[in-house]
Every structure is written in C-alpha cells, then in structure tokens.
CSV table of C-alpha atoms and ligand atoms in Angstrom, one decimal:
chain,number,residue,atom,x,y,z
D,7,MET,CA,-14.8,-9.6,26.4
D,8,ASP,CA,-15.3,-8.3,22.9
D,9,ARG,CA,-15.5,-10.6,19.9
D,10,ILE,CA,-15.3,-10.0,16.2
D,11,ARG,CA,-17.9,-11.5,13.8
D,12,ILE,CA,-16.9,-12.0,10.1
D,13,VAL,CA,-18.9,-13.3,7.3
D,14,GLY,CA,-16.4,-14.5,4.5
D,15,GLY,CA,-16.7,-14.2,0.8
D,16,ARG,CA,-16.6,-10.5,0.1
D,17,PRO,CA,-13.6,-9.2,-1.9
D,18,LEU,CA,-11.7,-6.1,-0.5
D,19,SER,CA,-11.4,-2.8,-2.4
D,20,GLY,CA,-10.3,0.6,-1.4
D,21,THR,CA,-7.7,2.2,0.8
D,22,ILE,CA,-6.3,1.0,4.1
D,23,PRO,CA,-4.2,3.6,6.1
D,24,ILE,CA,-1.1,2.0,7.6
D,25,SER,CA,-0.4,3.0,11.3
D,26,GLY,CA,2.9,3.8,13.0
D,27,ALA,CA,4.8,0.7,14.0
D,28,LYS,CA,3.9,-0.8,17.3
D,29,ASN,CA,7.5,-2.3,17.6
D,30,ALA,CA,9.2,1.1,17.0
D,31,THR,CA,6.8,2.9,19.3
D,32,LEU,CA,7.4,0.7,22.3
D,33,PRO,CA,11.2,1.0,22.4
D,34,LEU,CA,11.0,4.8,21.5
D,35,MET,CA,8.7,5.5,24.5
D,36,ILE,CA,11.1,3.6,26.7
D,37,ALA,CA,14.0,5.6,25.2
D,38,SER,CA,12.4,8.7,26.7
D,39,LEU,CA,13.7,7.5,30.3
D,40,LEU,CA,17.2,8.4,28.9
D,41,THR,CA,16.5,12.2,29.1
D,42,GLY,CA,15.1,14.8,31.4
D,43,GLU,CA,13.9,16.7,28.4
D,44,THR,CA,10.6,16.2,26.5
D,45,LEU,CA,10.5,13.5,23.7
D,46,VAL,CA,7.7,14.2,21.2
D,47,LEU,CA,6.4,11.2,19.2
D,48,ASP,CA,4.2,11.6,16.2
D,49,ASN,CA,2.4,8.8,14.3
D,50,VAL,CA,1.9,6.7,17.5
D,51,PRO,CA,-0.7,4.0,16.9
D,52,ARG,CA,-3.7,3.7,19.2
D,53,LEU,CA,-2.9,0.3,20.7
D,54,ALA,CA,-3.6,-1.3,24.1
D,55,ASP,CA,0.1,-1.9,24.2
D,56,VAL,CA,0.8,1.8,24.0
D,57,GLY,CA,-1.5,2.5,26.8
D,58,LEU,CA,0.0,-0.2,28.9
D,59,LEU,CA,3.5,1.1,28.5
D,60,GLN,CA,2.2,4.6,29.3
D,61,ARG,CA,1.2,3.1,32.7
D,62,ILE,CA,4.6,1.3,33.2
D,63,LEU,CA,6.4,4.5,32.5
D,64,GLY,CA,4.1,6.3,34.8
D,65,ASN,CA,5.1,4.1,37.7
D,66,HIS,CA,8.7,5.4,37.1
D,67,GLY,CA,7.5,9.0,37.3
D,68,VAL,CA,7.2,9.8,33.6
D,69,ASP,CA,4.5,12.1,32.3
D,70,VAL,CA,2.8,11.2,29.0
D,71,MET,CA,0.6,13.8,27.5
D,72,VAL,CA,-1.5,12.7,24.6
D,73,GLY,CA,-1.8,15.6,22.0
D,74,GLY,CA,-5.4,16.9,21.4
D,75,LYS,CA,-7.2,16.9,18.0
D,76,ARG,CA,-5.9,19.2,15.2
D,77,ALA,CA,-8.1,20.8,12.4
D,78,GLY,CA,-8.4,18.4,9.5
D,79,GLU,CA,-7.3,15.4,11.3
D,80,THR,CA,-9.2,12.0,11.1
D,81,ALA,CA,-9.0,8.8,13.2
D,82,ASP,CA,-6.5,7.7,10.5
D,83,HIS,CA,-3.9,10.2,12.0
D,84,GLY,CA,-1.5,8.7,14.5
D,85,GLN,CA,-1.4,10.2,18.1
D,86,THR,CA,1.2,12.5,19.2
D,87,LEU,CA,2.7,11.9,22.6
D,88,HIS,CA,4.8,14.3,24.7
D,89,ILE,CA,6.8,12.1,27.0
D,90,SER,CA,8.7,13.7,29.9
D,91,ALA,CA,11.0,11.8,32.2
D,92,ALA,CA,12.2,14.9,34.1
D,93,HIS,CA,12.2,13.2,37.5
D,94,ILE,CA,12.6,9.3,37.7
D,95,VAL,CA,11.0,8.7,41.1
D,96,ASP,CA,11.2,4.9,41.1
D,97,THR,CA,13.6,2.4,39.3
D,98,THR,CA,11.7,-0.8,39.9
D,99,ALA,CA,9.5,-2.2,37.3
D,100,PRO,CA,7.2,-4.6,39.0
D,101,TYR,CA,6.1,-8.0,38.1
D,102,GLU,CA,2.3,-7.0,37.9
D,103,LEU,CA,3.2,-4.7,35.0
D,104,VAL,CA,6.2,-6.4,33.3
D,105,SER,CA,4.4,-9.7,33.1
D,106,LYS,CA,1.8,-8.0,31.0
D,107,MET,CA,4.1,-7.0,28.3
D,108,ARG,CA,7.5,-8.5,27.7
D,109,ALA,CA,9.0,-5.4,25.9
D,110,SER,CA,8.6,-3.5,29.2
D,111,PHE,CA,11.7,-5.5,30.4
D,112,TRP,CA,13.9,-3.1,28.2
D,113,VAL,CA,13.4,-0.3,30.6
D,114,ILE,CA,16.3,-1.9,32.4
D,115,ALA,CA,18.8,-0.3,30.1
D,116,PRO,CA,17.7,3.3,30.2
D,117,LEU,CA,17.3,3.2,34.0
D,118,VAL,CA,20.7,1.7,34.9
D,119,ALA,CA,22.3,4.0,32.2
D,120,ARG,CA,20.8,7.2,33.6
D,121,MET,CA,20.1,6.4,37.2
D,122,GLY,CA,22.9,3.8,38.0
D,123,GLU,CA,20.3,1.3,39.1
D,124,ALA,CA,17.3,-0.8,38.0
D,125,ARG,CA,15.2,-3.3,39.5
D,126,VAL,CA,13.0,-5.0,36.8
D,127,SER,CA,10.9,-8.2,37.2
D,128,MET,CA,11.8,-11.1,34.8
D,129,PRO,CA,9.0,-11.2,32.2
D,130,GLY,CA,8.4,-15.0,32.4
D,131,GLY,CA,7.2,-17.1,29.5
D,132,CYS,CA,4.5,-16.2,27.0
D,133,ALA,CA,2.2,-17.8,24.6
D,134,ILE,CA,4.8,-17.9,21.7
D,135,GLY,CA,7.7,-19.6,23.7
D,136,THR,CA,10.0,-19.3,26.6
D,137,ARG,CA,11.7,-16.1,25.4
D,138,PRO,CA,14.6,-15.7,27.7
D,139,VAL,CA,16.2,-12.5,28.6
D,140,ASP,CA,19.7,-13.8,29.2
D,141,LEU,CA,21.3,-11.8,26.2
D,142,LEU,CA,19.7,-8.6,27.3
D,143,ILE,CA,21.3,-8.9,30.7
D,144,MET,CA,24.7,-10.1,29.0
D,145,ALA,CA,24.6,-6.8,27.0
D,146,ILE,CA,24.3,-4.5,30.0
D,147,GLU,CA,26.8,-6.6,32.0
D,148,ARG,CA,29.3,-6.2,29.2
D,149,LEU,CA,28.9,-2.4,29.8
D,150,GLY,CA,29.9,-2.7,33.4
D,151,ALA,CA,26.6,-3.1,35.3
D,152,LYS,CA,26.7,-5.5,38.2
D,153,ILE,CA,23.7,-7.9,37.9
D,154,ASP,CA,22.0,-9.8,40.7
D,155,ILE,CA,18.9,-11.9,40.3
D,156,GLU,CA,16.6,-11.9,43.5
D,157,GLY,CA,13.1,-13.0,44.1
D,158,GLY,CA,12.4,-13.0,40.3
D,159,TYR,CA,13.9,-9.5,39.8
D,160,VAL,CA,16.9,-8.6,37.9
D,161,ILE,CA,18.9,-6.0,39.8
D,162,ALA,CA,21.3,-4.1,37.8
D,163,GLN,CA,23.8,-1.5,39.3
D,164,ALA,CA,26.2,0.8,38.0
D,165,PRO,CA,26.6,3.6,40.6
D,166,HIS,CA,29.5,5.2,38.6
D,167,GLY,CA,27.9,4.9,35.3
D,168,LEU,CA,28.2,2.3,32.5
D,169,LYS,CA,31.5,2.0,30.3
D,170,GLY,CA,31.7,1.3,26.7
D,171,GLY,CA,32.6,-2.2,25.7
D,172,GLU,CA,32.2,-4.8,22.9
D,173,ILE,CA,28.9,-6.8,22.8
D,174,VAL,CA,28.9,-9.8,20.6
D,175,PHE,CA,25.4,-11.4,20.3
D,176,PRO,CA,25.6,-15.2,19.7
D,177,LYS,CA,22.1,-15.0,18.4
D,178,VAL,CA,20.3,-12.2,16.7
D,179,THR,CA,17.9,-10.4,19.2
D,180,VAL,CA,15.8,-7.4,18.7
D,181,GLY,CA,15.3,-6.7,22.3
D,182,GLY,CA,19.0,-7.3,23.1
D,183,THR,CA,19.9,-4.8,20.4
D,184,HIS,CA,17.5,-2.1,21.5
D,185,THR,CA,18.8,-2.7,25.2
D,186,ALA,CA,22.5,-2.5,24.1
D,187,ILE,CA,21.9,0.6,22.2
D,188,MET,CA,20.1,2.5,24.9
D,189,ALA,CA,22.6,1.4,27.5
D,190,ALA,CA,25.6,2.5,25.4
D,191,ALA,CA,24.1,5.8,24.4
D,192,LEU,CA,24.9,7.1,28.0
D,193,ALA,CA,28.0,5.0,28.7
D,194,ASN,CA,31.4,6.4,29.1
D,195,GLY,CA,33.3,5.5,26.0
D,196,THR,CA,32.5,3.6,22.8
D,197,THR,CA,30.5,0.4,22.4
D,198,VAL,CA,30.6,-1.9,19.4
D,199,ILE,CA,27.6,-4.3,18.9
D,200,GLU,CA,28.3,-7.2,16.8
D,201,ASN,CA,25.6,-9.5,15.2
D,202,ALA,CA,23.2,-6.7,15.9
D,203,ALA,CA,19.5,-7.2,14.8
D,204,ARG,CA,18.8,-5.3,11.4
D,205,GLU,CA,15.1,-4.9,11.8
D,206,PRO,CA,13.9,-1.3,10.5
D,207,GLU,CA,12.6,-0.5,14.1
D,208,ILE,CA,16.2,-0.6,15.4
D,209,ALA,CA,17.3,2.1,12.9
D,210,ASP,CA,14.2,4.1,13.6
D,211,VAL,CA,15.0,4.2,17.4
D,212,ALA,CA,18.6,5.0,16.7
D,213,ASP,CA,17.6,7.8,14.4
D,214,CYS,CA,15.5,9.3,17.2
D,215,LEU,CA,18.3,8.8,19.8
D,216,ASN,CA,20.6,10.7,17.4
D,217,LYS,CA,18.1,13.5,17.3
D,218,MET,CA,18.4,13.4,21.1
D,219,GLY,CA,22.2,13.9,20.9
D,220,ALA,CA,23.3,10.3,20.7
D,221,ARG,CA,26.3,9.2,18.5
D,222,ILE,CA,25.1,5.9,17.0
D,223,SER,CA,26.3,4.6,13.6
D,224,GLY,CA,25.6,1.4,11.6
D,225,ALA,CA,22.0,0.9,12.9
D,226,GLY,CA,20.2,-1.3,10.4
D,227,THR,CA,23.5,-3.2,9.7
D,228,SER,CA,24.9,-6.1,11.9
D,229,ARG,CA,27.7,-3.9,13.4
D,230,ILE,CA,26.6,-0.9,15.4
D,231,VAL,CA,28.9,1.6,16.9
D,232,VAL,CA,27.8,3.9,19.9
D,233,GLU,CA,30.0,6.6,21.2
D,234,GLY,CA,28.6,7.3,24.6
D,235,VAL,CA,27.7,10.9,25.6
D,236,ALA,CA,27.2,12.5,29.0
D,237,ARG,CA,23.6,13.5,28.5
D,238,LEU,CA,20.7,13.3,26.0
D,239,GLY,CA,18.2,16.1,25.2
D,240,GLY,CA,14.7,16.2,23.9
D,241,ALA,CA,13.6,15.7,20.1
D,242,ARG,CA,10.7,15.1,17.9
D,243,HIS,CA,10.2,11.9,16.0
D,244,ASN,CA,7.8,10.5,13.5
D,245,VAL,CA,7.3,6.7,14.1
D,246,LEU,CA,7.9,4.7,10.9
D,247,PRO,CA,5.0,2.8,9.3
D,248,ASP,CA,4.1,-0.7,10.6
D,249,ARG,CA,5.5,-3.4,8.3
D,250,ILE,CA,3.7,-6.1,10.0
D,251,GLU,CA,0.3,-4.4,9.8
D,252,THR,CA,1.2,-3.9,6.1
D,253,GLY,CA,2.0,-7.4,5.5
D,254,THR,CA,-1.1,-8.6,7.4
D,255,TYR,CA,-3.4,-6.4,5.1
D,256,ALA,CA,-1.5,-7.4,2.1
D,257,MET,CA,-2.3,-11.1,3.0
D,258,ALA,CA,-5.9,-10.3,3.7
D,259,VAL,CA,-6.3,-8.8,0.2
D,260,ALA,CA,-4.5,-11.8,-1.4
D,261,MET,CA,-6.9,-14.0,0.5
D,262,ALA,CA,-10.2,-12.3,-0.1
D,263,GLY,CA,-9.3,-11.0,-3.5
D,264,GLY,CA,-9.8,-7.5,-4.6
D,265,ASP,CA,-7.6,-4.3,-5.0
D,266,VAL,CA,-6.4,-2.2,-2.1
D,267,LEU,CA,-4.0,0.6,-1.5
D,268,LEU,CA,-2.0,0.2,1.7
D,269,GLN,CA,-1.5,4.0,2.2
D,270,ASN,CA,1.9,5.1,3.8
D,271,ALA,CA,3.3,1.5,3.5
D,272,ARG,CA,7.0,1.4,2.7
D,273,PRO,CA,8.0,-1.6,0.4
D,274,GLU,CA,11.6,-1.8,1.5
D,275,LEU,CA,10.3,-2.5,5.1
D,276,LEU,CA,8.9,-5.8,4.0
D,277,GLN,CA,10.6,-6.9,0.6
D,278,ALA,CA,10.7,-10.6,1.5
D,279,ALA,CA,7.0,-10.8,2.4
D,280,LEU,CA,6.1,-8.9,-0.9
D,281,GLU,CA,8.2,-11.3,-2.9
D,282,VAL,CA,6.3,-14.2,-1.2
D,283,LEU,CA,3.0,-12.6,-1.9
D,284,GLN,CA,3.9,-12.1,-5.5
D,285,MET,CA,5.0,-15.9,-5.8
D,286,ALA,CA,1.6,-16.8,-4.4
D,287,GLY,CA,0.0,-14.9,-7.2
D,288,ALA,CA,-0.8,-11.4,-5.9
D,289,ALA,CA,-0.1,-8.3,-7.9
D,290,VAL,CA,2.1,-5.9,-5.9
D,291,VAL,CA,2.7,-2.3,-7.2
D,292,SER,CA,4.6,0.3,-5.1
D,293,SER,CA,4.2,4.0,-5.5
D,294,ASN,CA,4.9,7.2,-3.4
D,295,GLN,CA,1.5,6.7,-1.8
D,296,GLY,CA,2.1,3.2,-0.6
D,297,ILE,CA,1.6,-0.4,-1.9
D,298,ARG,CA,-1.1,-1.5,-4.0
D,299,ILE,CA,-2.1,-5.2,-3.5
D,300,ALA,CA,-4.5,-7.0,-6.0
D,301,ARG,CA,-5.7,-10.5,-6.7
D,302,ASN,CA,-8.4,-10.9,-9.2
D,303,GLY,CA,-9.7,-14.4,-9.8
D,304,SER,CA,-6.3,-16.1,-10.1
D,305,ALA,CA,-5.8,-19.2,-7.9
D,306,LEU,CA,-3.2,-18.9,-5.0
D,307,ALA,CA,0.1,-20.7,-5.6
D,308,PRO,CA,1.8,-22.6,-2.7
D,309,VAL,CA,5.0,-21.3,-1.3
D,310,GLU,CA,8.0,-22.6,0.8
D,311,VAL,CA,9.1,-20.0,3.4
D,312,THR,CA,11.4,-20.0,6.5
D,313,THR,CA,11.2,-17.2,9.0
D,314,ALA,CA,14.4,-15.6,10.0
D,315,PRO,CA,15.6,-12.2,11.3
D,316,PHE,CA,15.4,-9.2,8.9
D,317,PRO,CA,15.6,-8.8,5.9
D,318,ALA,CA,14.3,-12.4,5.7
D,319,PHE,CA,10.6,-13.3,6.0
D,320,PRO,CA,9.5,-12.2,9.6
D,321,THR,CA,8.1,-14.5,12.2
D,322,ASP,CA,5.4,-11.8,12.8
D,323,LEU,CA,3.8,-12.7,9.6
D,324,GLN,CA,4.2,-16.5,9.6
D,325,ALA,CA,0.7,-17.1,11.1
D,326,GLN,CA,-0.9,-14.7,8.5
D,327,LEU,CA,1.0,-16.5,5.6
D,328,MET,CA,-0.2,-19.8,6.9
D,329,ALA,CA,-3.7,-18.6,7.0
D,330,LEU,CA,-3.3,-17.8,3.3
D,331,MET,CA,-1.9,-20.9,2.2
D,332,THR,CA,-4.7,-22.9,3.6
D,333,ARG,CA,-6.5,-22.0,0.4
D,334,ALA,CA,-3.4,-22.4,-2.1
D,335,ASN,CA,-3.8,-24.6,-4.9
D,336,GLY,CA,-1.2,-27.2,-3.7
D,337,THR,CA,1.0,-27.9,-0.6
D,338,SER,CA,3.0,-25.2,1.2
D,339,CYS,CA,5.8,-25.5,3.7
D,340,ILE,CA,6.5,-22.9,6.4
D,341,VAL,CA,9.4,-23.3,8.7
D,342,GLU,CA,9.5,-21.1,12.0
D,343,THR,CA,13.1,-20.6,13.3
D,344,ILE,CA,12.7,-17.7,15.6
D,345,PHE,CA,10.2,-18.9,18.2
D,346,GLU,CA,9.8,-22.6,19.1
D,347,ASN,CA,6.2,-22.5,20.0
D,348,ARG,CA,4.6,-20.2,17.6
D,349,PHE,CA,2.1,-22.4,16.2
D,350,MET,CA,-1.0,-21.7,18.4
D,351,HIS,CA,-3.1,-20.7,15.4
D,352,VAL,CA,-2.8,-24.2,13.7
D,353,GLN,CA,-5.4,-25.8,15.7
D,354,GLU,CA,-7.8,-23.0,15.3
D,355,LEU,CA,-7.1,-22.9,11.5
D,356,VAL,CA,-8.0,-26.6,11.3
D,357,ARG,CA,-11.3,-25.9,13.0
D,358,LEU,CA,-12.1,-23.6,9.9
D,359,GLY,CA,-11.3,-26.6,7.6
D,360,ALA,CA,-7.6,-26.1,7.0
D,361,ARG,CA,-5.2,-29.2,6.5
D,362,ILE,CA,-2.0,-28.7,8.4
D,363,GLN,CA,0.6,-31.1,9.7
D,364,LEU,CA,3.1,-30.0,12.2
D,365,GLU,CA,6.4,-31.6,12.7
D,366,GLY,CA,8.8,-29.8,15.1
D,367,GLU,CA,9.5,-26.3,13.6
D,368,LYS,CA,8.0,-27.2,10.2
D,369,ALA,CA,4.3,-26.9,9.1
D,370,THR,CA,3.0,-28.5,5.9
D,371,ILE,CA,-0.3,-26.9,4.7
D,372,GLU,CA,-2.3,-28.6,2.1
D,373,GLY,CA,-4.5,-26.2,0.4
D,374,VAL,CA,-8.2,-26.9,0.4
D,375,GLU,CA,-11.2,-26.0,-1.7
D,376,ARG,CA,-13.1,-24.2,0.9
D,377,LEU,CA,-13.1,-23.1,4.5
D,378,GLN,CA,-15.9,-22.9,6.7
D,379,GLY,CA,-16.7,-20.4,9.4
D,380,ALA,CA,-16.7,-21.3,13.1
D,381,PRO,CA,-16.1,-19.9,16.5
D,382,VAL,CA,-12.3,-19.7,17.1
D,383,MET,CA,-10.0,-18.0,19.6
D,384,ALA,CA,-6.1,-17.5,19.7
D,385,THR,CA,-3.7,-16.7,22.4
D,386,ASP,CA,-1.4,-14.2,20.8
D,387,LEU,CA,-1.8,-11.2,18.6
D,388,ARG,CA,-0.4,-12.4,15.2
D,389,ALA,CA,-2.2,-15.8,15.6
D,390,SER,CA,-5.5,-14.0,16.1
D,391,VAL,CA,-5.2,-11.9,13.1
D,392,SER,CA,-4.4,-15.0,11.0
D,393,LEU,CA,-7.8,-16.3,12.1
D,394,VAL,CA,-9.4,-13.0,10.7
D,395,ILE,CA,-7.7,-13.6,7.4
D,396,ALA,CA,-8.9,-17.1,7.1
D,397,ALA,CA,-12.4,-16.0,8.1
D,398,LEU,CA,-12.3,-13.7,5.2
D,399,ALA,CA,-12.3,-16.4,2.8
D,400,ALA,CA,-14.5,-18.8,4.8
D,401,GLU,CA,-18.1,-19.6,4.0
D,402,GLY,CA,-20.5,-18.3,6.6
D,403,GLU,CA,-19.9,-16.8,9.9
D,404,THR,CA,-16.8,-16.8,12.1
D,405,ILE,CA,-16.6,-15.4,15.6
D,406,VAL,CA,-13.1,-14.5,16.7
D,407,ASN,CA,-13.0,-14.6,20.6
D,408,ARG,CA,-10.5,-12.8,22.9
D,409,VAL,CA,-10.2,-9.7,20.6
D,410,TYR,CA,-8.0,-8.0,23.3
D,411,HIS,CA,-5.0,-9.9,21.7
D,412,LEU,CA,-5.9,-8.0,18.4
D,413,ASP,CA,-6.2,-4.8,20.2
D,414,ARG,CA,-2.7,-5.0,21.3
D,415,GLY,CA,-1.3,-4.6,17.9
D,416,PHE,CA,-3.9,-3.6,15.3
D,417,GLU,CA,-5.6,-0.3,15.4
D,418,ARG,CA,-9.3,-0.3,14.5
D,419,LEU,CA,-8.9,-3.5,12.4
D,420,GLU,CA,-12.6,-4.0,11.9
D,421,ASP,CA,-13.0,-0.4,10.7
D,422,LYS,CA,-10.1,-0.7,8.3
D,423,LEU,CA,-11.3,-3.9,6.8
D,424,GLY,CA,-14.9,-3.0,6.9
D,425,ARG,CA,-14.3,0.2,4.9
D,426,CYS,CA,-12.9,-2.1,2.0
D,427,GLY,CA,-16.1,-4.0,1.9
D,428,ALA,CA,-15.6,-6.9,4.4
D,429,THR,CA,-18.4,-8.0,6.5
D,430,ILE,CA,-16.9,-7.5,9.9
D,431,GLU,CA,-18.2,-6.1,13.1
D,432,ARG,CA,-17.1,-6.0,16.8
D,433,LEU,CA,-19.5,-7.5,19.2
D,434,ALA,CA,-19.2,-5.8,22.7
D,435,GLY,CA,-19.5,-7.9,25.7
Y,12,LIG,N1,16.4,-14.7,22.7
Y,12,LIG,C1,17.2,-15.4,23.7
Y,12,LIG,N2,17.7,-14.6,24.8
Y,12,LIG,C2,17.5,-13.4,24.9
Y,12,LIG,C3,16.6,-12.8,24.0
Y,12,LIG,C4,16.1,-13.4,22.9
Y,12,LIG,O1,17.5,-16.7,23.6
Y,12,LIG,O2,17.9,-12.8,25.9
Y,12,LIG,C5,15.8,-15.6,21.7
Y,12,LIG,C6,14.4,-15.6,21.6
Y,12,LIG,O3,13.8,-16.6,22.5
Y,12,LIG,C7,14.0,-15.8,20.2
Y,12,LIG,C8,15.1,-15.1,19.5
Y,12,LIG,O4,16.3,-14.8,20.4
Y,12,LIG,O5,14.2,-17.2,19.8
Y,12,LIG,C9,14.7,-13.6,19.0
Y,12,LIG,O6,14.0,-12.9,20.0
Y,12,LIG,P1,14.0,-11.3,19.9
Y,12,LIG,O7,14.9,-11.0,21.2
Y,12,LIG,O8,14.6,-10.9,18.7
Y,12,LIG,O9,12.5,-11.0,20.1
Y,12,LIG,P2,12.0,-9.8,21.1
Y,12,LIG,O10,12.8,-8.6,21.0
Y,12,LIG,O11,11.4,-10.5,22.3
Y,12,LIG,C10,10.8,-8.5,19.1
Y,12,LIG,C11,9.4,-8.2,18.7
Y,12,LIG,C12,8.6,-9.4,18.5
Y,12,LIG,C13,9.2,-10.1,17.3
Y,12,LIG,C14,10.6,-10.5,17.6
Y,12,LIG,C15,11.4,-11.2,16.5
Y,12,LIG,C16,9.1,-6.2,19.8
Y,12,LIG,C17,8.3,-5.4,21.0
Y,12,LIG,N3,8.7,-7.5,19.8
Y,12,LIG,O12,10.7,-9.4,20.2
Y,12,LIG,O13,7.2,-9.0,18.0
Y,12,LIG,O14,8.4,-11.5,17.0
Y,12,LIG,O15,11.3,-9.3,18.0
Y,12,LIG,O16,11.4,-10.4,15.3
Y,12,LIG,O17,9.7,-5.6,19.2
Y,12,LIG,C18,5.0,-9.1,17.9
Y,12,LIG,O18,4.9,-7.9,17.6
Y,12,LIG,O19,3.9,-9.9,17.9
Y,12,LIG,C19,6.1,-9.8,18.4
Y,12,LIG,C20,6.2,-11.0,19.2
C-alpha cells in the first residue's frame, strides 16, 4: 500500500489546477444508464472512484471509452469519457461492487426508470456513519416502483414504467435528490421534489440531463420540477470544478502560509468556506482565472462553524478545517450535523500534537503553538487529507498511511502540492 511522506514547514506558492468534481462525475456517469445514445463527459478527474464506477457500469453492459491524448494537453487536463449504455445486459448491481462505493447504489433509479427493474445491493455502513438509503427507496416508491428487500438486495420493479408524483424529503439528501431526478426524468407525467438538496453538483447533473432532452427546472433550489419524457438522447457535458478540492487546497495554503492561485476554481461554489477562511485570516481574491489564497505571516484566528447542507459550510470540508484550527491562536468550535460519526481524523490529529475535545457532534479545538510529525492513517477520504494539511505545518516528518483513501478523491495530490513547494512524496509499497 502506498504512503505519503511530508516534511512540514514550507510555505506554498504557485498555481494548483482544480480538477472536475468527483461528486458530479459519479452521478453524471450513472445518468448515462438513462439513454441508449452516447454521453460524452469532459473534465473528468482521474480518480480511483471513477475507475471503480466504470467497472460497475461495465457489469450492466455499459461501454466506457477514455479519450486519447490531444495536442497541447498536459496531465492537468481532465479526461474525456465516451459512455454508451446502448444495451443494458444486467440490471443487478452486486454486493461485491456496491459495497466498495456507496454512490453506486444510485444506479437503482436509471435502471428501474429505463428497464422497469433493478436489483441493487444495500451498500451497508461506512467509515463516516450508518448512511441509510431509506429516502432513496422512498423516492422511487413514490414514483410507482414496487420495492422488495431480499437477501440484502433492494429489488425495484415498474414493468409499465414509473409515474410522476410528489416527493417530499423529510431531510435534505444529495443522493436522494439525484435518485429522484433520474427516476423522474423518464417517468410518465410531472414530478415535484420538495426539500431537494441544493448542492451545485445537483444543478450540474440536471444541466446535463436537460442537454439529453430531460425537462427539469428548479435544480439548485429546494423545489425541483421534472416533466417526464419518453426517452433521452446523447449529449456532451463539461464537469464543473471540484469545490471540495478547492476548499481543501485553500485550507492547505492557509495552514502552510504562502500565495497560491487555485486555477479554474469558482468562488460561488464554496462561498461559506471562503468566508470562514477569511475570518481565520487568509486573503481570498477571486478573478476569472480562479481563486487566489494567501496568508503571509499573520496568526490564524479561531472560528465557530456548523456543517449543514449547501449553501452552508460543507461536511466534506469539516476535517480539513479542523486540521487548520489546530494551529489557530485560540479555541475553535466545529459542529458536524450531517454525519454522526465523521470524526475519525480527531485521534490522528491528536497524534500530531493537536488538542481536541469531542462531545457528541461538537469538537472543541484548542490551538497549539506547534504540531509534530508522526506516522498517521485515516479511514476515509476527507479525514486522510486533513492529515496532509496538518503535516504541512508540523515539524519534521509525517507519513500518511493508506493513501488509497486519498486516491479516491484527490487527483495527483502530491504532485499538485509538490509543485507549489511542499516537501511531499509518494512512497510506493
Ligand atoms: N440520509 C438518510 N437516509 C437516506 C439518505 C441519507 O437518513 O436515505 C441521511 C444521511 O445519513 C446523512 C444525510 O441524510 O445524515 C445526508 O446524506 P446525503 O444523502 O446527502 O449524502 P450522500 O448523498 O450519501 C453525498 C456525497 C458525500 C457528502 C454528502 C453530504 C457523493 C458521491 N457523496 O453523499 O460526499 O458528504 O453528500 O454533502 O456525492 C465525500 O465526497 O467524501 C462524501 C462523503
């Protein structure tokens, strides 16, 4: 298993290109199941999760072709995927695959909408909490699917197609909203989705579906209306930039000090996080090239933050902010309201010298003068990258183990940070 070695203490300066968003790419790839024609996705990040989803779709009979190199392109350009679900040969998504990536459960919606049936393994728990799928099942049931649960599989059937209906989510859910939109796109009649998630990735997927011929309005607001159509066609779509990768590198710069342009980043995708960074003492300047983040010499100020659905501060940046606050000049408080168990990074940050108290969903972080490098590991993607951020400011050497978590969601992390002056390398093994 690869590891990453970091020696802290170097400021960052230069440019970091921001990749396409993982959490838009995954549902966009899944949306390809809705059509027999080719969906072309540009700006797709090179991530382990994208490769895994390719395998999962392949099992349903989907062909995914990765576009070759083009003149003038560098590794900073995203990939182009040509995805064709002309013939769906299998409507089962097996446990061995779904258990490796929760988002693959979402295939249930396009499969039942287009094929009239789907048999998808329940994903099970994961490192950040129990993460049930009851609301996803409720959404397709509201559109007329008959649901059975048998041997750990959810079996959805709608032999005569889905019918438009009203879906009211009792809790904001990103996966529930994606599922509802995809199912409703091919349903007979109109669907209204209330209390929908407003994450930018929802609007990005809806944009793509509309290019494919869907009739979706209101995506990006909490009320989405979908007029079902009989069939969808092909389209070409450019994946929006990754706001979590943007926020992560912004926090890395705030931690290490320096001045970095986050190229292609879009400030409106992470306004809440940028405000928190400014309160903490970082300078944030947006331009048509991206977002520039700088901190030169000033101390970090403590902050109080509660995670909540978009447009509030995202849970996917909670661990990174906590790492940053370990070095603040005072006591910070972070409340996690989305996932009940998303504090796996706390004990590892403590190993680097952080002072953090946990009480239910609230973490109190007392800033310290110095962190010290140590071997660490984490059990999820965002927790792992928070350890990288802490290591950038720690004295001496930190070895981050289990790098495969990072590879699920960060493209060439060591290369992007290394080019800005960090002492960071991947140790193969
Ligand atoms: N929930 C239910 N029942 C459901 C579905 C969700 O109770 O049927 C609960 C969850 O347990 C959680 C809350 O609702 O407490 C919100 O979960 P949501 O459904 O929004 O999360 P998700 O769709 O499973 C996506 C992202 C996550 C991100 C969350 C929240 C993707 C592929 N995943 O997950 O990203 O944390 O939304 O914004 O889009 C990550 O990238 O590291 C990651 C975990």
